[in-house]
PDB file of C-alpha atoms in Angstrom:
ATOM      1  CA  UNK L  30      64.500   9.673  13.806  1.00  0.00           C
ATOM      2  CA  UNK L  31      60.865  10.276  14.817  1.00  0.00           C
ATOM      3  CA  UNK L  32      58.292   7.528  13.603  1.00  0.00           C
ATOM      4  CA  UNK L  33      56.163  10.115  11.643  1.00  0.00           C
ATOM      5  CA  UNK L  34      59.416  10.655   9.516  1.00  0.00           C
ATOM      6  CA  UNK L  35      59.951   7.157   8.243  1.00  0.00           C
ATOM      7  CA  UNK L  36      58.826   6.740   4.566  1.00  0.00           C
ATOM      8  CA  UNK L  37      57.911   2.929   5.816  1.00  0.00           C
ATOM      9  CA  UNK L  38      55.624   4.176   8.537  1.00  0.00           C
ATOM     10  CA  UNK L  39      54.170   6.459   6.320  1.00  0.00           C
ATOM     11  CA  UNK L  40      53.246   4.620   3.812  1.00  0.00           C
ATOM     12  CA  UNK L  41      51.633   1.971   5.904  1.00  0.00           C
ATOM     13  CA  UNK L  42      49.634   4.449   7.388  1.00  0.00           C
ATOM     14  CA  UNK L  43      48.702   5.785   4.041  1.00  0.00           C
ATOM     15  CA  UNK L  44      47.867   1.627   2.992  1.00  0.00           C
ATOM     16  CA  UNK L  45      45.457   2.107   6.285  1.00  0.00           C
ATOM     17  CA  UNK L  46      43.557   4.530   5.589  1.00  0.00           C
ATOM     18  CA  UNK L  47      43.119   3.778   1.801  1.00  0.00           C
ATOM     19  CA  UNK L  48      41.925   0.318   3.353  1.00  0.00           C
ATOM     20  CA  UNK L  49      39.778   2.221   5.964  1.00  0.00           C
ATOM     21  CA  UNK L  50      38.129   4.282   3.202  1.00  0.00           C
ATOM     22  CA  UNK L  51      37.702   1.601   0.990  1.00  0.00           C
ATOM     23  CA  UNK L  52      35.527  -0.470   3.659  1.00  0.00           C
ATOM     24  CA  UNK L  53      33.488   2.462   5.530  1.00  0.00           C
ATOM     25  CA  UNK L  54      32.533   3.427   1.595  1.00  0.00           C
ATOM     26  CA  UNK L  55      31.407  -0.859   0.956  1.00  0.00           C
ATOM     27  CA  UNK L  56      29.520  -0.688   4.496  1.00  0.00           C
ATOM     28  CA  UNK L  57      28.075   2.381   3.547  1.00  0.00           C
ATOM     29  CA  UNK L  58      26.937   1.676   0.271  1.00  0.00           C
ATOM     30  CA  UNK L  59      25.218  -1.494   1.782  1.00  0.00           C
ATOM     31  CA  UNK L  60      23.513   0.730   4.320  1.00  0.00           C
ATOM     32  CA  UNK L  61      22.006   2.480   1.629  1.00  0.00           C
ATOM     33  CA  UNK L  62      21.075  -0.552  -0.135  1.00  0.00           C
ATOM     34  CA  UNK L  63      19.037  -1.822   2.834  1.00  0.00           C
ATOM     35  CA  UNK L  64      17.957   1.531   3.552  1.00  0.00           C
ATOM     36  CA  UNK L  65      16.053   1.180  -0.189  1.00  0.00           C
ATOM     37  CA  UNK L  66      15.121  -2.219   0.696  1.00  0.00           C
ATOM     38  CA  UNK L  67      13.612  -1.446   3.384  1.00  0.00           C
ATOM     39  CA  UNK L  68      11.846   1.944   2.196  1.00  0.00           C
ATOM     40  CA  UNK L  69      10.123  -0.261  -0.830  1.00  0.00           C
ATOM     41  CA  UNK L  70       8.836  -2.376   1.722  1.00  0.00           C
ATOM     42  CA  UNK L  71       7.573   0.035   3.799  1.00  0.00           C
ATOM     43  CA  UNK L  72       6.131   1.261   0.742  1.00  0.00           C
ATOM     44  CA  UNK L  73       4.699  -1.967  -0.180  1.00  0.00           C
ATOM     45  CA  UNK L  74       3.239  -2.023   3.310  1.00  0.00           C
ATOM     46  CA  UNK L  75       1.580   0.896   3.542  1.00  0.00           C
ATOM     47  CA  UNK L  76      -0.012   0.629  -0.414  1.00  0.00           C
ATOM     48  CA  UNK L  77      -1.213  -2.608   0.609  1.00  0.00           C
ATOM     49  CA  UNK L  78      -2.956  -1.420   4.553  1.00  0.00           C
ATOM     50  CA  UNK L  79      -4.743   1.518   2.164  1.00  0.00           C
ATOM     51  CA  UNK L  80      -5.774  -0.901   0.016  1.00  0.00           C
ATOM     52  CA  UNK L  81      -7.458  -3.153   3.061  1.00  0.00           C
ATOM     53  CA  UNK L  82      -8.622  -0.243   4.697  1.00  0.00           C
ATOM     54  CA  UNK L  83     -10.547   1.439   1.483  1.00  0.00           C
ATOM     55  CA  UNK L  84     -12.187  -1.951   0.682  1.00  0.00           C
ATOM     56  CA  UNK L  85     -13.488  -2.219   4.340  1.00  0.00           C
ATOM     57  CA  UNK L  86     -14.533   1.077   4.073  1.00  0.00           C
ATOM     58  CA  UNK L  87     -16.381   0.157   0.483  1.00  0.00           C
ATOM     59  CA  UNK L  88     -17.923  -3.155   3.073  1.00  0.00           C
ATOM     60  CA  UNK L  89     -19.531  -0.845   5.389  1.00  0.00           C
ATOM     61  CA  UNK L  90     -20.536   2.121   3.512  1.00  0.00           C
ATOM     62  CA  UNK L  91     -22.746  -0.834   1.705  1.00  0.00           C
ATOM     63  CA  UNK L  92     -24.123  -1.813   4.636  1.00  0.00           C
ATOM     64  CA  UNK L  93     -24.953   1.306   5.150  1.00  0.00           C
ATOM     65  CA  UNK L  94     -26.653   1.583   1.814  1.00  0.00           C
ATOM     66  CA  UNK L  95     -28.464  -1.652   1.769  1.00  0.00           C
ATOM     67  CA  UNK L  96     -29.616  -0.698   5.552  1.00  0.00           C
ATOM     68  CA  UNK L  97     -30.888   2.554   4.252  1.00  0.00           C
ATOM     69  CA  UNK L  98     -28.807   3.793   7.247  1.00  0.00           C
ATOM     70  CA  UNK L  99     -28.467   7.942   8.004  1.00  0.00           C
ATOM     71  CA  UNK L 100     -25.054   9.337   8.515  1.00  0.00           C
ATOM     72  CA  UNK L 101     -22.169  10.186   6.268  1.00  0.00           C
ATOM     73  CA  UNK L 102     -20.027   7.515   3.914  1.00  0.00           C
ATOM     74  CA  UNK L 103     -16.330   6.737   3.692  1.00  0.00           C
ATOM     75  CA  UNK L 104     -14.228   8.071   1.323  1.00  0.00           C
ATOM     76  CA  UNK L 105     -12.662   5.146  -0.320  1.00  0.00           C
ATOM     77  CA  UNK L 106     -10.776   4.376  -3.837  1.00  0.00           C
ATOM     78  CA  UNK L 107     -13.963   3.442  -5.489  1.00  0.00           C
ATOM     79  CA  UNK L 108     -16.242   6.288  -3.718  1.00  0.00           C
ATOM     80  CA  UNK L 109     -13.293   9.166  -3.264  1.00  0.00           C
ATOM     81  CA  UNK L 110     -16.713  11.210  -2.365  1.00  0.00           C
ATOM     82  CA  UNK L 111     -18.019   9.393   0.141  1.00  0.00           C
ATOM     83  CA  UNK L 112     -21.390   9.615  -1.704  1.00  0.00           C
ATOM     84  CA  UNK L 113     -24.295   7.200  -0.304  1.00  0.00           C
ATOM     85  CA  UNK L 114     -25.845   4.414  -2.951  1.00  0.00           C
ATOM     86  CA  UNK L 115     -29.160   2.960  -3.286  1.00  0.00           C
ATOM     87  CA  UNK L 116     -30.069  -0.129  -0.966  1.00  0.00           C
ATOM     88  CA  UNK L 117     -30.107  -2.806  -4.106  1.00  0.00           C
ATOM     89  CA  UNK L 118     -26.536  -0.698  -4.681  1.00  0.00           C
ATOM     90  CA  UNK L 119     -25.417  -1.308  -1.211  1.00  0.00           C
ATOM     91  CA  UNK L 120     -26.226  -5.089  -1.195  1.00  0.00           C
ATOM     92  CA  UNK L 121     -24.182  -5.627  -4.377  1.00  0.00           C
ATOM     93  CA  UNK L 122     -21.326  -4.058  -2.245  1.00  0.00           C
ATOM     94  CA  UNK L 123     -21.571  -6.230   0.434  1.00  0.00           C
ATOM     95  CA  UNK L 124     -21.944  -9.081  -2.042  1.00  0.00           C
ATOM     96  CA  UNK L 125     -18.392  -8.031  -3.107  1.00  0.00           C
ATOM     97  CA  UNK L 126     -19.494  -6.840  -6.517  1.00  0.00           C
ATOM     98  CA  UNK L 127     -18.806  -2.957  -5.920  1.00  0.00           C
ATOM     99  CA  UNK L 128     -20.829  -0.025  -5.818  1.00  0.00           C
ATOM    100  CA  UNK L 129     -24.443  -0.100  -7.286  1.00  0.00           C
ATOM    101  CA  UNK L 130     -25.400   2.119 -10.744  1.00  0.00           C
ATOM    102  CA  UNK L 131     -28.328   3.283  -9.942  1.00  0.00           C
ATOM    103  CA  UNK L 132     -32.096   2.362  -8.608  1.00  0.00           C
ATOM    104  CA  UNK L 133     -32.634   0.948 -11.594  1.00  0.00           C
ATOM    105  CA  UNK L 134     -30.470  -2.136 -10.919  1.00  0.00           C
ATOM    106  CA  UNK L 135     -31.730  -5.655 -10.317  1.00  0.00           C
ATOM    107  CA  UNK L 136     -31.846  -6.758  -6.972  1.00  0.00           C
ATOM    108  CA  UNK L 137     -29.168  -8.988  -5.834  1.00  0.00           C
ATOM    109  CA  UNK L 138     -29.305 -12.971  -6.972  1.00  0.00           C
ATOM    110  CA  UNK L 139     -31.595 -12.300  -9.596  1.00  0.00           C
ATOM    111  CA  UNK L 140     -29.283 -11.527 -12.468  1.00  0.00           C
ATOM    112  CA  UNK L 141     -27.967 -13.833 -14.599  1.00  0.00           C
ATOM    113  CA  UNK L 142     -25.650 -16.671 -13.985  1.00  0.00           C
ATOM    114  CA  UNK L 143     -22.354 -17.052 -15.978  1.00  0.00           C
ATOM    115  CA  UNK L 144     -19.189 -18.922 -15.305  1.00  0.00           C
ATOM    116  CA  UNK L 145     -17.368 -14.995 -14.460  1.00  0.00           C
ATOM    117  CA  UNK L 146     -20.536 -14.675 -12.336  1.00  0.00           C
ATOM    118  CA  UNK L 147     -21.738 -17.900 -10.953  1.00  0.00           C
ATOM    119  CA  UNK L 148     -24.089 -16.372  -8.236  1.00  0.00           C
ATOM    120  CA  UNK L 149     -25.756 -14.296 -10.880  1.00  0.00           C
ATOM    121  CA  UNK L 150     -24.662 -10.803  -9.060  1.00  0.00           C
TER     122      UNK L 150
END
């Protein structure tokens, strides 16, 4: 009797492949679980490098503005224009309080001093 035409062959063979199937589809599910992990991460990352590289952005476009410098501004999360302040504007920035209002402002230091704003910015 051929091998293929034993009913105990067969149905080991059958018992190996079930077990087969049943570990490529647990090894492949946990491929796609790090495969997730890893793409929220990645995500993470990159969110986190635009965030850095917007506020730098915000940094020198005010030192542009408080240097009354020529040449175009950054586009950034807080200026998505790119659109050039007013120098008392641009030294907030730099000070790390954001973008200026307008000309009208006070200059820098002379506002006043809270415990939210202890340098009086």
């Amino acid at each position: 009797m051929p091998p293929t035409d034993n009913p105990i062959s067969k149905t080991i063979q059958s018992g190996i492949a079930s077990a087969g199937s049943f570990a490529g589809n647990v090894v492949d599910s946990a491929g796609k679980s790090v495969q997730g992990a890893g793409r929220g991460v990645g995500d993470s990352i990159t969110s986190q490098t635009s965030s850095i590289g917007s506020s730098t952005r915000d940094y020198a476009n005010g030192i542009k503005d408080a240097t009354a410098a020529d040449g175009s501004r950054g586009q950034t999360a807080q200026n998505p224009l790119g659109l050039s302040s007013n120098k008392v504007g641009g030294k907030h920035a730099i000070a790390g309080g954001g973008r200026g209002k307008d000309s009208s402002e006070t200059a820098v230091g002379t506002g006043k001093q809270t415990a939210a704003n202890p340098l009086g910015l």
